[in-house]
Coordinates of C-alpha atoms and ligand atoms in Angstrom, one line a residue:
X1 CA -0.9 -154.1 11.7
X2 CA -0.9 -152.3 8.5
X3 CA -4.4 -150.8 8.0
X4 CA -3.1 -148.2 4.8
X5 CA -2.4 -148.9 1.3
X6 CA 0.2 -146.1 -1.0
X7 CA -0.7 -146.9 -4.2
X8 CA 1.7 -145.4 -6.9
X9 CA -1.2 -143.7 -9.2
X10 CA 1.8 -142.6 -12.3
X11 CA 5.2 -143.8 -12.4
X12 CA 6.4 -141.2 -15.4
X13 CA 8.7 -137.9 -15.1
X14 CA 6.5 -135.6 -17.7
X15 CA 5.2 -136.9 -20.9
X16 CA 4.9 -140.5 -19.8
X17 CA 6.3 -143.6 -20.8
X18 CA 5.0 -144.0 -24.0
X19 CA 5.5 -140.7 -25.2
X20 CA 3.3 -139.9 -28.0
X21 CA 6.1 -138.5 -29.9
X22 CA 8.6 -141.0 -29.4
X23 CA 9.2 -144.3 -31.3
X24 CA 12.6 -145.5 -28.4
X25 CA 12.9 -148.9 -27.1
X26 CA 11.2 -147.9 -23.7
X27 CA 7.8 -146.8 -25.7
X28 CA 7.8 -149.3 -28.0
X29 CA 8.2 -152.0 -24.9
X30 CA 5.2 -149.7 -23.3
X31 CA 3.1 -149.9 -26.5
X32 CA 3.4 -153.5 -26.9
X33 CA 3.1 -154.5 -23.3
X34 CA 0.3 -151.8 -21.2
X35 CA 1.1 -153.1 -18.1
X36 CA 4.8 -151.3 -18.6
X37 CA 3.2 -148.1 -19.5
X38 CA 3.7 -145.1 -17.1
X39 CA 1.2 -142.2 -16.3
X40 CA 2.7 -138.6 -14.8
X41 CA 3.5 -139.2 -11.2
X42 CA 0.8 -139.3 -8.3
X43 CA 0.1 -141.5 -5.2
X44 CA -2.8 -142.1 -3.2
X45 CA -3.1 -143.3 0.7
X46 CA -6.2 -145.0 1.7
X47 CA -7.8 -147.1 4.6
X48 CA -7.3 -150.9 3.2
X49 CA -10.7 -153.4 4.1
X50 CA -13.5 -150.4 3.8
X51 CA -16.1 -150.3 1.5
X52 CA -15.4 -147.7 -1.1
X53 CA -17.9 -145.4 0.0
X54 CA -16.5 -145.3 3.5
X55 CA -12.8 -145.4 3.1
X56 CA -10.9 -142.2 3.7
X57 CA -8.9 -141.1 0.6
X58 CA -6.1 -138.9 0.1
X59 CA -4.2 -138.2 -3.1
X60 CA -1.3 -136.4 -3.6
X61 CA -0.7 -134.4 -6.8
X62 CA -3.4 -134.1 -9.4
X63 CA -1.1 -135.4 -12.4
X64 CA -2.9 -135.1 -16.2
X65 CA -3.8 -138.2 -16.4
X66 CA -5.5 -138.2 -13.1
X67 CA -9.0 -139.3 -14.5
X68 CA -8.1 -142.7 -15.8
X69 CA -6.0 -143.4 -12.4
X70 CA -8.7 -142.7 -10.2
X71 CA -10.5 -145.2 -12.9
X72 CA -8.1 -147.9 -12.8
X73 CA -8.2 -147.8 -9.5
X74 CA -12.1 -148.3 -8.8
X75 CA -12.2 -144.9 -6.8
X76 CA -15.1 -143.4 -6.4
X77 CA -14.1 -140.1 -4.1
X78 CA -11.1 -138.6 -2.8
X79 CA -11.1 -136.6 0.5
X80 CA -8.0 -134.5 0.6
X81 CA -5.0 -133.6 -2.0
X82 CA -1.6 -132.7 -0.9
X83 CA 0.9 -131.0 -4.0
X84 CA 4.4 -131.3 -4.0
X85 CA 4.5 -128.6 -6.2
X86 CA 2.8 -126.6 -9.5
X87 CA 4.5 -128.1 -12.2
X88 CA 2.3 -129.4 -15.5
X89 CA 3.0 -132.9 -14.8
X90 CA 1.6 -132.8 -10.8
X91 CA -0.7 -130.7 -11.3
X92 CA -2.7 -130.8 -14.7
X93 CA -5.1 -132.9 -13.7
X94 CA -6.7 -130.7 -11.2
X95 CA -9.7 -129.9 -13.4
X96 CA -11.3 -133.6 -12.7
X97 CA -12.2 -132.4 -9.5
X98 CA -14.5 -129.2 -10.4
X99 CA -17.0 -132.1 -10.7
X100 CA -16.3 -134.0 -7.9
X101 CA -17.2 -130.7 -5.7
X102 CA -20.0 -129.4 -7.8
X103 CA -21.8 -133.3 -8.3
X104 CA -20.5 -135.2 -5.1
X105 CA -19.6 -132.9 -2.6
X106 CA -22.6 -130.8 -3.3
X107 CA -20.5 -127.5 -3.8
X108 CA -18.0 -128.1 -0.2
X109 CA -15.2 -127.3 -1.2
X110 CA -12.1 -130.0 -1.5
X111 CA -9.1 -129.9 1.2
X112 CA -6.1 -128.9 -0.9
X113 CA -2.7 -128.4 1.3
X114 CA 0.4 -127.2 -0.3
X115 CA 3.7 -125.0 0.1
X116 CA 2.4 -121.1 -0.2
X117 CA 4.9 -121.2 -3.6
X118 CA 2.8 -123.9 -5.0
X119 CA -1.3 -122.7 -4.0
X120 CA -0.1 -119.5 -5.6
X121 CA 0.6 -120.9 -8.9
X122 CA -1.8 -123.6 -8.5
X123 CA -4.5 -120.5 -8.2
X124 CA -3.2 -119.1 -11.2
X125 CA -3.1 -122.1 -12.8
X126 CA -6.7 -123.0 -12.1
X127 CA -8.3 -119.6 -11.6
X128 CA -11.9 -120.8 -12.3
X129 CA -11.3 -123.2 -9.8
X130 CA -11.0 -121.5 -6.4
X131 CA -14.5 -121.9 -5.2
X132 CA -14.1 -125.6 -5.3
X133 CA -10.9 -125.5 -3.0
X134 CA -10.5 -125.3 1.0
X135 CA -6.9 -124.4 0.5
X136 CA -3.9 -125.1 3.7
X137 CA -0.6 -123.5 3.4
X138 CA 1.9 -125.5 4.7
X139 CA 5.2 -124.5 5.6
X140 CA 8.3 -126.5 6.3
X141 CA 8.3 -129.4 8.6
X142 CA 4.7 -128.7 9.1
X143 CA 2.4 -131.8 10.2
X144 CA -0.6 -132.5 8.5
X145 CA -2.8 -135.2 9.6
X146 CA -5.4 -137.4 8.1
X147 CA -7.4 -140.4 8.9
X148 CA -4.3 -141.6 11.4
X149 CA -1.4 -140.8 8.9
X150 CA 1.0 -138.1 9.5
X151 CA 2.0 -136.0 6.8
X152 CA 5.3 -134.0 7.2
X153 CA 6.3 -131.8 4.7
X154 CA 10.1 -131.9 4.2
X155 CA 11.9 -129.2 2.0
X156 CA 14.0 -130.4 -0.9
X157 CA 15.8 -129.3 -4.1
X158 CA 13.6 -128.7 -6.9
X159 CA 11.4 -125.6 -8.2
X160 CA 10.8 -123.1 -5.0
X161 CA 8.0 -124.3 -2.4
X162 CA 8.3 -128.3 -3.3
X163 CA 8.1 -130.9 -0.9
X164 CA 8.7 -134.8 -0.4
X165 CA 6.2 -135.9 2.2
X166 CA 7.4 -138.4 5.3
X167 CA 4.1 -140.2 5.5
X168 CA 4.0 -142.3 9.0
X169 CA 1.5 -144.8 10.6
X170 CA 2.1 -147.2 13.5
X171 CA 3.8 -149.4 11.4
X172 CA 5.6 -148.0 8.6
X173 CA 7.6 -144.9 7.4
X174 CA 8.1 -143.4 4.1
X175 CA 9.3 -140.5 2.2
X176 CA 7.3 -139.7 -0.7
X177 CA 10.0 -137.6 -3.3
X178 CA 8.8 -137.5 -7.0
X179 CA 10.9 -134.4 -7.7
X180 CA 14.1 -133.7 -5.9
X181 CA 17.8 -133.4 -6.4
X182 CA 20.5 -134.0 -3.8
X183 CA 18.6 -134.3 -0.6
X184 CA 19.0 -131.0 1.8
X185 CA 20.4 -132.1 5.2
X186 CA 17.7 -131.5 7.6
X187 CA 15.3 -133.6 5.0
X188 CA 17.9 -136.5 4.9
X189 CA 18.2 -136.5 8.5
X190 CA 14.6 -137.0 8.9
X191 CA 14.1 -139.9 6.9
X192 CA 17.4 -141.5 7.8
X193 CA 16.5 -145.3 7.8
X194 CA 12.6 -145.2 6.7
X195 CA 11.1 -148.4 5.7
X196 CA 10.0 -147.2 2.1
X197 CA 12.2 -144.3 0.2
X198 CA 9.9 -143.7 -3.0
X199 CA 11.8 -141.2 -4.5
X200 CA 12.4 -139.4 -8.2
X201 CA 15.0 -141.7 -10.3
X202 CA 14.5 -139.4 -13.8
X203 CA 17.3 -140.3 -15.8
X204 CA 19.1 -142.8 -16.7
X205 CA 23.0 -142.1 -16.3
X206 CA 23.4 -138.8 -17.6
X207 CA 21.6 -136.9 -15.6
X208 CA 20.5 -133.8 -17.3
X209 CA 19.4 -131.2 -14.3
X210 CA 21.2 -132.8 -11.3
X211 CA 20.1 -129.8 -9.3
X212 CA 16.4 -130.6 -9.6
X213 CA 16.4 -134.6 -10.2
X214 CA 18.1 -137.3 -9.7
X215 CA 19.0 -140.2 -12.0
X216 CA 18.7 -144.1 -11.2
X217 CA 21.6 -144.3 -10.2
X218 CA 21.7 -141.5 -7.9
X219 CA 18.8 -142.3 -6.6
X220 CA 19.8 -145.7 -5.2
X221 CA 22.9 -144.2 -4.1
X222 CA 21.5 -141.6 -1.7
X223 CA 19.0 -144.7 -1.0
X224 CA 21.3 -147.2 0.1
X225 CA 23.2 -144.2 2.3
X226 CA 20.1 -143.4 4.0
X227 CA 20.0 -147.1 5.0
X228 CA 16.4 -147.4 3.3
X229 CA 14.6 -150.3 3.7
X230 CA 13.6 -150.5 0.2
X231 CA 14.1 -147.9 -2.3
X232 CA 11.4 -147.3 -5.0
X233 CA 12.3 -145.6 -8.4
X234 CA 9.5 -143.1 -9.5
X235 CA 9.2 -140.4 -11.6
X236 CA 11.2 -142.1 -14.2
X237 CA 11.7 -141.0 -18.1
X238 CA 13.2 -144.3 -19.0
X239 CA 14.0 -142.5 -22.6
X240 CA 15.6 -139.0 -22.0
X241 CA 19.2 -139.1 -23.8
X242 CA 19.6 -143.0 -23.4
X243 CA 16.6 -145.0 -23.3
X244 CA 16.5 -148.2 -21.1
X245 CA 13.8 -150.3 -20.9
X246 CA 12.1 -152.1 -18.0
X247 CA 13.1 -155.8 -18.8
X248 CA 16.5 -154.2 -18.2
X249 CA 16.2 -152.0 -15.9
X250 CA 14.6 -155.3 -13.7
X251 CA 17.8 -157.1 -14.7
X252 CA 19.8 -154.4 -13.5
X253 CA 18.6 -154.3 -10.4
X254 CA 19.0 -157.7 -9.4
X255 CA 22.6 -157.1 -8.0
X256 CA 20.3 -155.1 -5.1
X257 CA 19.1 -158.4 -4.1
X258 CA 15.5 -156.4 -3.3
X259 CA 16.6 -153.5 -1.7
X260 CA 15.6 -151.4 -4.5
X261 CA 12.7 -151.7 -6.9
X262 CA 10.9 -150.5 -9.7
X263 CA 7.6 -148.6 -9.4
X264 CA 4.9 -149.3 -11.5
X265 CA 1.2 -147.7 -12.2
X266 CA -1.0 -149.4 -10.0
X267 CA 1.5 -150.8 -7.5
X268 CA 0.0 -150.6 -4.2
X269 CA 2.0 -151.1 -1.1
X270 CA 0.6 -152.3 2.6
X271 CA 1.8 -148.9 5.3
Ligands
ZN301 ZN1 10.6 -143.1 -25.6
ZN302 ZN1 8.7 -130.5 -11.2
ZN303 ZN1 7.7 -134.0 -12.0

């Protein structure tokens, strides 16, 4: 049976969806309807039927808006973070935490386990904040395992040292990609027909760095060749070059007849 939830924390390539600066029809559906609004990508993996005290909590990436996530989402402490990798929109969030060490955790230090790429520009990054972390390099393929879930760290195409996660319990697996171009082989091979593919959909038809990101469309492409149960879109900008909204993005996505979906803040899945 299913004892985890993966709760999508932000749904947003960087900026966010709506961006402050921007007046297209994707923010001004997000402005006038919340719900539709995206934060800078995240997820978190917990124990499902716990009291909040008691349930083991493991986020990974510490996005900006990390704060009013952990908020919305009635949590109370988080155990362990795993990065992807050190760019703004995963990471700049890490400064919540100082407080959870230094008022919660009585001064222990917080598990952090990323690529050695990504602690070292996390640690630059945050350089007031090393005391608070217990930090674990991990290298390719490495396992990491918490409360019952393995974590494997699969290598793909984006800045040096970033990762997509294969995240496994006794029912379910599911690779965790916010930020990824074309797959690399021995990644795809991995994940070759997991039950979840959560992976980065950025843009919408012209994709503008197709080494580092993929667009909707390439995203349920490489998706539907993996034979993916069900492909989730994340990390989407909805509004780089040309803006679609999420009414149609939905009613594009119909022809999939469920095989792929939309994520969306707060959306938490049973693993
Ligand atoms: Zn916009
Ligand atoms: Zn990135
Ligand atoms: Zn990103």
């Amino acid at each position: 049976m299913a004892d985890h939830l993966f709760t999508f924390m932000g749904t947003a390539a960087g900026c966010g969806v709506p961006s402050f600066f921007c007046d297209c029809p994707a923010c001004t559906e997000a402005r006038a309807n919340p719900q539709l609004a995206r934060g800078d990508c995240g997820v978190m993996v917990r124990r499902s039927g716990l009291p909040e005290a008691d349930t083991p909590t493991l986020v990974i990436d510490t996005p900006p808006d990390a704060r009013h996530q952990l908020l919305r989402e009635g949590v109370r402490h988080v155990d362990e973070i795993l990065f992807t990798h050190c760019h703004f929109d995963h990471i700049g969030g890490l400064g919540e935490y100082e407080y959870l060490v230094q008022l919660v955790r009585k001064g222990a230090p917080l598990p952090v386990g990323a690529s050695p790429e990504a602690l070292q520009g996390i640690l630059a990054e945050f350089h007031y904040m090393g005391y608070c972390l217990d930090c674990e390099q991990i290298e390719p393929f490495d396992e990491h395992v918490f409360d019952g879930v393995r974590y494997t760290a699969l290598p793909v195409t984006h800045a040096p040292g970033t990762y997509g996660y294969l995240i496994e319990t006794d029912t379910t697996r599911l690779f965790y990609a916010s930020d990824t171009g074309p797959l690399p082989s021995e990644t795809a091979e991995r994940i070759r027909g997991v039950d979840i593919l959560a992976m980065d959909a950025t843009f919408w038809n012209n994709n503008w760095n197709p080494n580092d990101h993929h667009s909707i469309q390439e995203c349920i492409a490489e998706g539907l060749s993996l034979d993916a149960g069900t492909t989730y879109l994340t990390h989407l900008c909805m509004h780089y070059d040309e803006p679609i909204t999420h009414a149609e993005l939905v009613d594009y996505l119909e022809r999939y007849e469920g095989r792929v979906k939309v994520a969306q803040d707060g959306l938490s899945l049973a693993i």
